[in-house]
PDB file of C-alpha atoms in Angstrom:
ATOM      1  CA  UNK A 107     -80.314  -3.444-157.088  1.00 58.00           C
ATOM      2  CA  UNK A 108     -83.394  -2.723-158.182  1.00 70.00           C
ATOM      3  CA  UNK A 109     -86.324  -3.596-155.804  1.00 87.00           C
ATOM      4  CA  UNK A 110     -89.246  -1.962-157.310  1.00 92.00           C
ATOM      5  CA  UNK A 111     -90.007  -3.539-161.147  1.00 92.00           C
ATOM      6  CA  UNK A 112     -92.114  -2.378-163.652  1.00 93.00           C
ATOM      7  CA  UNK A 113     -91.220  -5.068-166.186  1.00 86.00           C
ATOM      8  CA  UNK A 114     -93.743  -3.249-168.535  1.00 88.00           C
ATOM      9  CA  UNK A 115     -92.901   0.733-169.586  1.00 91.00           C
ATOM     10  CA  UNK A 116     -96.593   1.132-171.024  1.00 95.00           C
ATOM     11  CA  UNK A 117     -99.666   0.528-171.686  1.00 96.00           C
ATOM     12  CA  UNK A 118    -102.438   0.808-174.011  1.00 97.00           C
ATOM     13  CA  UNK A 119    -106.106   0.727-173.454  1.00 97.00           C
ATOM     14  CA  UNK A 120    -109.545   1.611-175.313  1.00 97.00           C
ATOM     15  CA  UNK A 121    -111.353   4.112-173.580  1.00 97.00           C
ATOM     16  CA  UNK A 122    -114.127   2.176-171.254  1.00 97.00           C
ATOM     17  CA  UNK A 123    -112.309  -0.740-170.590  1.00 97.00           C
ATOM     18  CA  UNK A 124    -109.744  -2.039-167.496  1.00 98.00           C
ATOM     19  CA  UNK A 125    -106.526  -0.986-167.740  1.00 97.00           C
ATOM     20  CA  UNK A 126    -104.511  -3.277-165.097  1.00 97.00           C
ATOM     21  CA  UNK A 127    -100.887  -2.460-164.158  1.00 97.00           C
ATOM     22  CA  UNK A 128     -98.585  -4.696-162.931  1.00 97.00           C
ATOM     23  CA  UNK A 129     -95.376  -4.097-160.384  1.00 96.00           C
ATOM     24  CA  UNK A 130     -93.105  -6.636-158.811  1.00 96.00           C
ATOM     25  CA  UNK A 131     -90.777  -6.241-155.830  1.00 94.00           C
ATOM     26  CA  UNK A 132     -87.712  -8.116-154.019  1.00 91.00           C
ATOM     27  CA  UNK A 133     -88.152  -7.024-150.878  1.00 82.00           C
ATOM     28  CA  UNK A 134     -90.457  -8.265-148.107  1.00 79.00           C
ATOM     29  CA  UNK A 135     -89.543  -5.279-145.558  1.00 81.00           C
ATOM     30  CA  UNK A 136     -91.791  -2.325-146.957  1.00 83.00           C
ATOM     31  CA  UNK A 137     -94.534  -1.776-144.916  1.00 83.00           C
ATOM     32  CA  UNK A 138     -97.104   0.004-147.341  1.00 89.00           C
ATOM     33  CA  UNK A 139     -97.500  -0.241-151.365  1.00 92.00           C
ATOM     34  CA  UNK A 140     -98.676   3.154-152.805  1.00 94.00           C
ATOM     35  CA  UNK A 141     -99.341   4.149-156.063  1.00 96.00           C
ATOM     36  CA  UNK A 142     -98.762   7.936-157.837  1.00 96.00           C
ATOM     37  CA  UNK A 143    -100.040   9.326-161.008  1.00 97.00           C
ATOM     38  CA  UNK A 144     -97.241  12.000-163.135  1.00 95.00           C
ATOM     39  CA  UNK A 145     -98.322  13.674-165.722  1.00 96.00           C
ATOM     40  CA  UNK A 146     -95.378  15.428-167.970  1.00 92.00           C
ATOM     41  CA  UNK A 147     -94.119  18.382-166.500  1.00 90.00           C
ATOM     42  CA  UNK A 148     -95.626  17.961-162.933  1.00 94.00           C
ATOM     43  CA  UNK A 149     -94.577  16.127-159.673  1.00 95.00           C
ATOM     44  CA  UNK A 150     -96.404  12.846-159.066  1.00 95.00           C
ATOM     45  CA  UNK A 151     -99.450  12.799-157.220  1.00 95.00           C
ATOM     46  CA  UNK A 152    -100.710  10.427-154.880  1.00 93.00           C
ATOM     47  CA  UNK A 153    -103.425   7.868-156.042  1.00 96.00           C
ATOM     48  CA  UNK A 154    -104.237   4.895-153.493  1.00 95.00           C
ATOM     49  CA  UNK A 155    -102.478   2.310-150.958  1.00 93.00           C
ATOM     50  CA  UNK A 156    -102.204  -0.871-149.686  1.00 93.00           C
ATOM     51  CA  UNK A 157    -101.069  -2.016-146.312  1.00 91.00           C
ATOM     52  CA  UNK A 158     -98.791  -5.111-146.288  1.00 90.00           C
ATOM     53  CA  UNK A 159    -101.211  -6.594-144.036  1.00 91.00           C
ATOM     54  CA  UNK A 160    -104.060  -6.541-146.357  1.00 93.00           C
ATOM     55  CA  UNK A 161    -104.964  -7.814-149.998  1.00 95.00           C
ATOM     56  CA  UNK A 162    -107.196  -5.547-151.676  1.00 97.00           C
ATOM     57  CA  UNK A 163    -107.983  -1.885-151.635  1.00 96.00           C
ATOM     58  CA  UNK A 164    -111.031   0.186-153.675  1.00 97.00           C
ATOM     59  CA  UNK A 165    -111.001   3.696-153.753  1.00 95.00           C
ATOM     60  CA  UNK A 166    -113.860   4.453-156.673  1.00 97.00           C
ATOM     61  CA  UNK A 167    -112.887   3.331-159.675  1.00 97.00           C
ATOM     62  CA  UNK A 168    -109.094   2.238-158.860  1.00 98.00           C
ATOM     63  CA  UNK A 169    -108.418  -0.947-157.140  1.00 98.00           C
ATOM     64  CA  UNK A 170    -104.670  -2.113-155.763  1.00 97.00           C
ATOM     65  CA  UNK A 171    -104.486  -5.759-155.146  1.00 97.00           C
ATOM     66  CA  UNK A 172    -101.420  -7.327-152.903  1.00 96.00           C
ATOM     67  CA  UNK A 173    -100.607 -10.777-153.397  1.00 95.00           C
ATOM     68  CA  UNK A 174     -98.105 -10.994-150.747  1.00 92.00           C
ATOM     69  CA  UNK A 175     -96.633 -14.808-151.595  1.00 93.00           C
ATOM     70  CA  UNK A 176     -95.615 -13.544-154.828  1.00 94.00           C
ATOM     71  CA  UNK A 177     -94.653 -10.180-154.483  1.00 94.00           C
ATOM     72  CA  UNK A 178     -96.598  -8.328-156.748  1.00 96.00           C
ATOM     73  CA  UNK A 179     -99.044  -5.843-156.451  1.00 95.00           C
ATOM     74  CA  UNK A 180    -101.343  -4.740-159.398  1.00 97.00           C
ATOM     75  CA  UNK A 181    -103.159  -1.419-159.922  1.00 98.00           C
ATOM     76  CA  UNK A 182    -106.644  -1.887-161.988  1.00 98.00           C
ATOM     77  CA  UNK A 183    -108.563   0.722-163.408  1.00 98.00           C
ATOM     78  CA  UNK A 184    -112.032   0.551-164.845  1.00 97.00           C
ATOM     79  CA  UNK A 185    -113.244   1.843-166.752  1.00 98.00           C
ATOM     80  CA  UNK A 186    -110.416   3.445-168.143  1.00 98.00           C
ATOM     81  CA  UNK A 187    -111.169   7.219-168.883  1.00 97.00           C
ATOM     82  CA  UNK A 188    -108.724   9.269-171.445  1.00 96.00           C
ATOM     83  CA  UNK A 189    -107.698  11.379-168.349  1.00 96.00           C
ATOM     84  CA  UNK A 190    -106.057   8.533-166.452  1.00 97.00           C
ATOM     85  CA  UNK A 191    -102.959   9.395-169.739  1.00 98.00           C
ATOM     86  CA  UNK A 192    -100.061   9.589-167.372  1.00 97.00           C
ATOM     87  CA  UNK A 193     -97.350   7.452-166.179  1.00 96.00           C
ATOM     88  CA  UNK A 194     -97.762   5.801-163.227  1.00 97.00           C
ATOM     89  CA  UNK A 195     -95.201   4.741-160.651  1.00 96.00           C
ATOM     90  CA  UNK A 196     -95.646   1.846-158.422  1.00 95.00           C
ATOM     91  CA  UNK A 197     -94.107   2.766-154.942  1.00 93.00           C
ATOM     92  CA  UNK A 198     -93.123   0.978-151.228  1.00 91.00           C
ATOM     93  CA  UNK A 199     -92.390   2.215-147.988  1.00 87.00           C
ATOM     94  CA  UNK A 200     -92.023   1.894-144.408  1.00 75.00           C
ATOM     95  CA  UNK A 201     -90.767   3.287-141.323  1.00 69.00           C
ATOM     96  CA  UNK A 202     -87.482   4.759-142.953  1.00 71.00           C
ATOM     97  CA  UNK A 203     -90.388   7.092-144.904  1.00 77.00           C
ATOM     98  CA  UNK A 204     -88.246   6.796-147.826  1.00 84.00           C
ATOM     99  CA  UNK A 205     -90.657   6.579-151.304  1.00 90.00           C
ATOM    100  CA  UNK A 206     -88.786   3.532-152.905  1.00 91.00           C
ATOM    101  CA  UNK A 207     -89.916   4.142-156.707  1.00 93.00           C
ATOM    102  CA  UNK A 208     -90.324   1.639-159.853  1.00 93.00           C
ATOM    103  CA  UNK A 209     -89.392   3.071-163.254  1.00 93.00           C
ATOM    104  CA  UNK A 210     -92.851   3.591-164.086  1.00 94.00           C
ATOM    105  CA  UNK A 211     -95.541   2.567-166.637  1.00 96.00           C
ATOM    106  CA  UNK A 212     -96.891   5.122-169.263  1.00 96.00           C
ATOM    107  CA  UNK A 213    -100.873   4.254-169.682  1.00 97.00           C
ATOM    108  CA  UNK A 214    -102.207   5.285-172.382  1.00 98.00           C
ATOM    109  CA  UNK A 215    -106.417   5.000-173.068  1.00 97.00           C
ATOM    110  CA  UNK A 216    -107.489   6.007-176.395  1.00 96.00           C
ATOM    111  CA  UNK A 217    -111.169   7.490-176.737  1.00 92.00           C
TER     112      UNK A 217
ATOM    113  CA  UNK B 178    -100.177  19.871-156.301  1.00 45.00           C
ATOM    114  CA  UNK B 179    -101.880  21.448-153.159  1.00 51.00           C
ATOM    115  CA  UNK B 180     -99.156  23.942-152.823  1.00 89.00           C
ATOM    116  CA  UNK B 181     -95.365  22.490-152.749  1.00 96.00           C
ATOM    117  CA  UNK B 182     -93.762  25.521-154.064  1.00 97.00           C
ATOM    118  CA  UNK B 183     -89.937  24.524-155.769  1.00 98.00           C
ATOM    119  CA  UNK B 184     -88.371  27.501-157.752  1.00 96.00           C
ATOM    120  CA  UNK B 185     -86.833  28.264-160.678  1.00 97.00           C
ATOM    121  CA  UNK B 186     -88.695  25.511-162.490  1.00 97.00           C
ATOM    122  CA  UNK B 187     -86.283  25.671-164.971  1.00 97.00           C
ATOM    123  CA  UNK B 188     -82.513  26.207-164.227  1.00 98.00           C
ATOM    124  CA  UNK B 189     -79.934  26.313-166.383  1.00 98.00           C
ATOM    125  CA  UNK B 190     -75.594  26.027-165.294  1.00 98.00           C
ATOM    126  CA  UNK B 191     -72.386  25.530-167.095  1.00 97.00           C
ATOM    127  CA  UNK B 192     -69.997  23.080-165.296  1.00 97.00           C
ATOM    128  CA  UNK B 193     -68.102  24.186-162.359  1.00 97.00           C
ATOM    129  CA  UNK B 194     -71.428  26.554-161.454  1.00 98.00           C
ATOM    130  CA  UNK B 195     -73.769  26.231-158.430  1.00 98.00           C
ATOM    131  CA  UNK B 196     -76.982  25.211-158.697  1.00 98.00           C
ATOM    132  CA  UNK B 197     -79.273  25.912-155.891  1.00 98.00           C
ATOM    133  CA  UNK B 198     -82.689  24.462-155.911  1.00 98.00           C
ATOM    134  CA  UNK B 199     -85.495  25.549-153.363  1.00 98.00           C
ATOM    135  CA  UNK B 200     -88.484  24.306-152.210  1.00 98.00           C
ATOM    136  CA  UNK B 201     -91.519  25.588-149.916  1.00 97.00           C
ATOM    137  CA  UNK B 202     -93.453  23.074-148.027  1.00 96.00           C
ATOM    138  CA  UNK B 203     -97.414  23.421-147.645  1.00 93.00           C
ATOM    139  CA  UNK B 204     -98.046  24.759-144.930  1.00 90.00           C
ATOM    140  CA  UNK B 205     -98.705  22.996-142.124  1.00 87.00           C
ATOM    141  CA  UNK B 206     -95.247  20.498-143.373  1.00 89.00           C
ATOM    142  CA  UNK B 207     -92.394  20.332-141.196  1.00 89.00           C
ATOM    143  CA  UNK B 208     -90.813  17.143-142.731  1.00 91.00           C
ATOM    144  CA  UNK B 209     -89.582  17.844-146.388  1.00 95.00           C
ATOM    145  CA  UNK B 210     -87.797  15.398-149.379  1.00 95.00           C
ATOM    146  CA  UNK B 211     -85.761  16.017-151.912  1.00 97.00           C
ATOM    147  CA  UNK B 212     -85.189  12.871-154.743  1.00 97.00           C
ATOM    148  CA  UNK B 213     -84.187  13.135-158.278  1.00 97.00           C
ATOM    149  CA  UNK B 214     -85.496  12.115-161.512  1.00 95.00           C
ATOM    150  CA  UNK B 215     -83.128  10.901-164.139  1.00 91.00           C
ATOM    151  CA  UNK B 216     -84.932  10.503-167.889  1.00 84.00           C
ATOM    152  CA  UNK B 217     -86.360   7.349-168.489  1.00 81.00           C
ATOM    153  CA  UNK B 218     -85.789   6.588-164.593  1.00 85.00           C
ATOM    154  CA  UNK B 219     -88.417   6.782-161.626  1.00 88.00           C
ATOM    155  CA  UNK B 220     -87.387   9.222-158.709  1.00 94.00           C
ATOM    156  CA  UNK B 221     -85.187   8.221-156.567  1.00 95.00           C
ATOM    157  CA  UNK B 222     -84.802   9.136-152.859  1.00 95.00           C
ATOM    158  CA  UNK B 223     -81.768  11.549-151.771  1.00 96.00           C
ATOM    159  CA  UNK B 224     -82.693  13.210-148.890  1.00 96.00           C
ATOM    160  CA  UNK B 225     -85.308  13.853-145.699  1.00 94.00           C
ATOM    161  CA  UNK B 226     -85.147  16.554-143.524  1.00 94.00           C
ATOM    162  CA  UNK B 227     -87.103  18.089-140.556  1.00 92.00           C
ATOM    163  CA  UNK B 228     -86.707  22.111-139.709  1.00 90.00           C
ATOM    164  CA  UNK B 229     -83.339  22.196-138.666  1.00 89.00           C
ATOM    165  CA  UNK B 230     -82.849  18.587-139.318  1.00 93.00           C
ATOM    166  CA  UNK B 231     -81.051  16.249-141.484  1.00 94.00           C
ATOM    167  CA  UNK B 232     -83.344  12.844-140.742  1.00 92.00           C
ATOM    168  CA  UNK B 233     -81.766  11.083-143.271  1.00 92.00           C
ATOM    169  CA  UNK B 234     -78.924  11.581-146.132  1.00 93.00           C
ATOM    170  CA  UNK B 235     -78.682   7.843-147.470  1.00 92.00           C
ATOM    171  CA  UNK B 236     -79.514   9.044-150.701  1.00 93.00           C
ATOM    172  CA  UNK B 237     -77.337  11.907-151.008  1.00 95.00           C
ATOM    173  CA  UNK B 238     -73.886  11.769-153.350  1.00 94.00           C
ATOM    174  CA  UNK B 239     -70.818  11.879-151.181  1.00 90.00           C
ATOM    175  CA  UNK B 240     -69.576  15.535-152.602  1.00 95.00           C
ATOM    176  CA  UNK B 241     -70.690  18.215-154.268  1.00 97.00           C
ATOM    177  CA  UNK B 242     -74.554  17.934-152.653  1.00 98.00           C
ATOM    178  CA  UNK B 243     -76.204  19.298-149.438  1.00 97.00           C
ATOM    179  CA  UNK B 244     -79.077  20.283-148.345  1.00 97.00           C
ATOM    180  CA  UNK B 245     -80.897  21.765-145.188  1.00 96.00           C
ATOM    181  CA  UNK B 246     -84.431  23.132-144.071  1.00 96.00           C
ATOM    182  CA  UNK B 247     -83.701  26.112-141.907  1.00 94.00           C
ATOM    183  CA  UNK B 248     -85.953  27.549-138.983  1.00 90.00           C
ATOM    184  CA  UNK B 249     -87.827  30.220-141.217  1.00 90.00           C
ATOM    185  CA  UNK B 250     -87.592  30.348-145.053  1.00 92.00           C
ATOM    186  CA  UNK B 251     -87.584  27.104-147.439  1.00 96.00           C
ATOM    187  CA  UNK B 252     -85.994  23.800-148.090  1.00 97.00           C
ATOM    188  CA  UNK B 253     -82.578  24.716-149.629  1.00 98.00           C
ATOM    189  CA  UNK B 254     -81.256  21.918-152.238  1.00 98.00           C
ATOM    190  CA  UNK B 255     -77.356  23.083-152.984  1.00 98.00           C
ATOM    191  CA  UNK B 256     -74.871  21.218-156.078  1.00 98.00           C
ATOM    192  CA  UNK B 257     -72.027  22.985-156.157  1.00 98.00           C
ATOM    193  CA  UNK B 258     -69.450  22.137-159.040  1.00 98.00           C
ATOM    194  CA  UNK B 259     -71.753  20.735-161.385  1.00 98.00           C
ATOM    195  CA  UNK B 260     -71.136  18.392-163.862  1.00 96.00           C
ATOM    196  CA  UNK B 261     -73.271  17.221-167.221  1.00 95.00           C
ATOM    197  CA  UNK B 262     -74.845  13.626-164.870  1.00 94.00           C
ATOM    198  CA  UNK B 263     -76.418  16.307-162.392  1.00 96.00           C
ATOM    199  CA  UNK B 264     -78.874  17.100-165.230  1.00 96.00           C
ATOM    200  CA  UNK B 265     -82.018  15.498-163.556  1.00 97.00           C
ATOM    201  CA  UNK B 266     -85.254  16.415-162.986  1.00 97.00           C
ATOM    202  CA  UNK B 267     -85.365  17.249-158.924  1.00 98.00           C
ATOM    203  CA  UNK B 268     -88.219  17.175-157.155  1.00 98.00           C
ATOM    204  CA  UNK B 269     -89.531  18.174-153.953  1.00 97.00           C
ATOM    205  CA  UNK B 270     -91.803  16.800-151.219  1.00 96.00           C
ATOM    206  CA  UNK B 271     -93.695  17.207-147.934  1.00 94.00           C
ATOM    207  CA  UNK B 272     -95.405  15.810-145.424  1.00 89.00           C
ATOM    208  CA  UNK B 273     -97.129  17.130-141.752  1.00 83.00           C
ATOM    209  CA  UNK B 274     -95.693  14.420-139.964  1.00 73.00           C
ATOM    210  CA  UNK B 275     -93.378  11.377-140.701  1.00 65.00           C
ATOM    211  CA  UNK B 276     -94.291   9.666-143.809  1.00 59.00           C
ATOM    212  CA  UNK B 277     -94.236   6.451-142.898  1.00 55.00           C
ATOM    213  CA  UNK B 278     -97.796   4.983-143.795  1.00 56.00           C
ATOM    214  CA  UNK B 279    -100.426   5.833-146.220  1.00 55.00           C
ATOM    215  CA  UNK B 280    -102.313   8.097-143.702  1.00 60.00           C
ATOM    216  CA  UNK B 281     -99.631  10.295-144.592  1.00 68.00           C
ATOM    217  CA  UNK B 282     -98.480  10.246-148.662  1.00 84.00           C
ATOM    218  CA  UNK B 283     -96.134  12.592-149.660  1.00 91.00           C
ATOM    219  CA  UNK B 284     -97.527  15.811-151.144  1.00 93.00           C
ATOM    220  CA  UNK B 285     -95.105  17.048-153.961  1.00 96.00           C
ATOM    221  CA  UNK B 286     -94.252  19.799-156.198  1.00 96.00           C
ATOM    222  CA  UNK B 287     -93.950  19.763-159.987  1.00 96.00           C
ATOM    223  CA  UNK B 288     -90.356  20.191-159.851  1.00 97.00           C
ATOM    224  CA  UNK B 289     -87.048  21.768-161.085  1.00 98.00           C
ATOM    225  CA  UNK B 290     -85.492  20.780-164.001  1.00 97.00           C
ATOM    226  CA  UNK B 291     -81.842  21.172-164.111  1.00 97.00           C
ATOM    227  CA  UNK B 292     -79.571  21.560-167.578  1.00 97.00           C
ATOM    228  CA  UNK B 293     -75.856  21.299-167.628  1.00 97.00           C
ATOM    229  CA  UNK B 294     -74.244  22.762-170.374  1.00 94.00           C
TER     230      UNK B 294
END
């Protein structure tokens, strides 16, 4: 029962362009939607989040959009930089404190 | 990773042995979470603990796995009689309070990679 779907396993983008990472979910009971970034041999690190009552949150080069009617979440990175190359996890959470992870998307930013 | 310490980083065990994974949360954090990542998968929640209490163990396998977070010392994830399917990366995360919103994101350690021969 996969509650968080990141259907594209990888994405390759030219440096300076926009990266758009997509995520779909099935359960509407979650309160917050998070994006974490993970480099090889390291733990995930928090990137940005959005509350279920909002539709957009922006932090520097990173913007997260939430479309609740479509149960769709996206992360935009602009401009993309080579240091952004990592695995990005879409995560849902709520009052039970569990983080429910998607499988992740591997982003490669080409110089 | 802002101070969540996991050790060992790599652990090799033979089938039937015991594995003990340790996690020291960030200073001031009293909530600890354990997750497991199988190859090509996202992380899966296992257990949520506070000092001396298990809050939620709904993600823990029913047998062979146990976790504790004593009053003093690190949190321990213990796997008895390990099998090949236990091979995975095990991550620990901590938060200062109950992590139920974006203001209290969980901070992760770098994980323990468990290999079963």
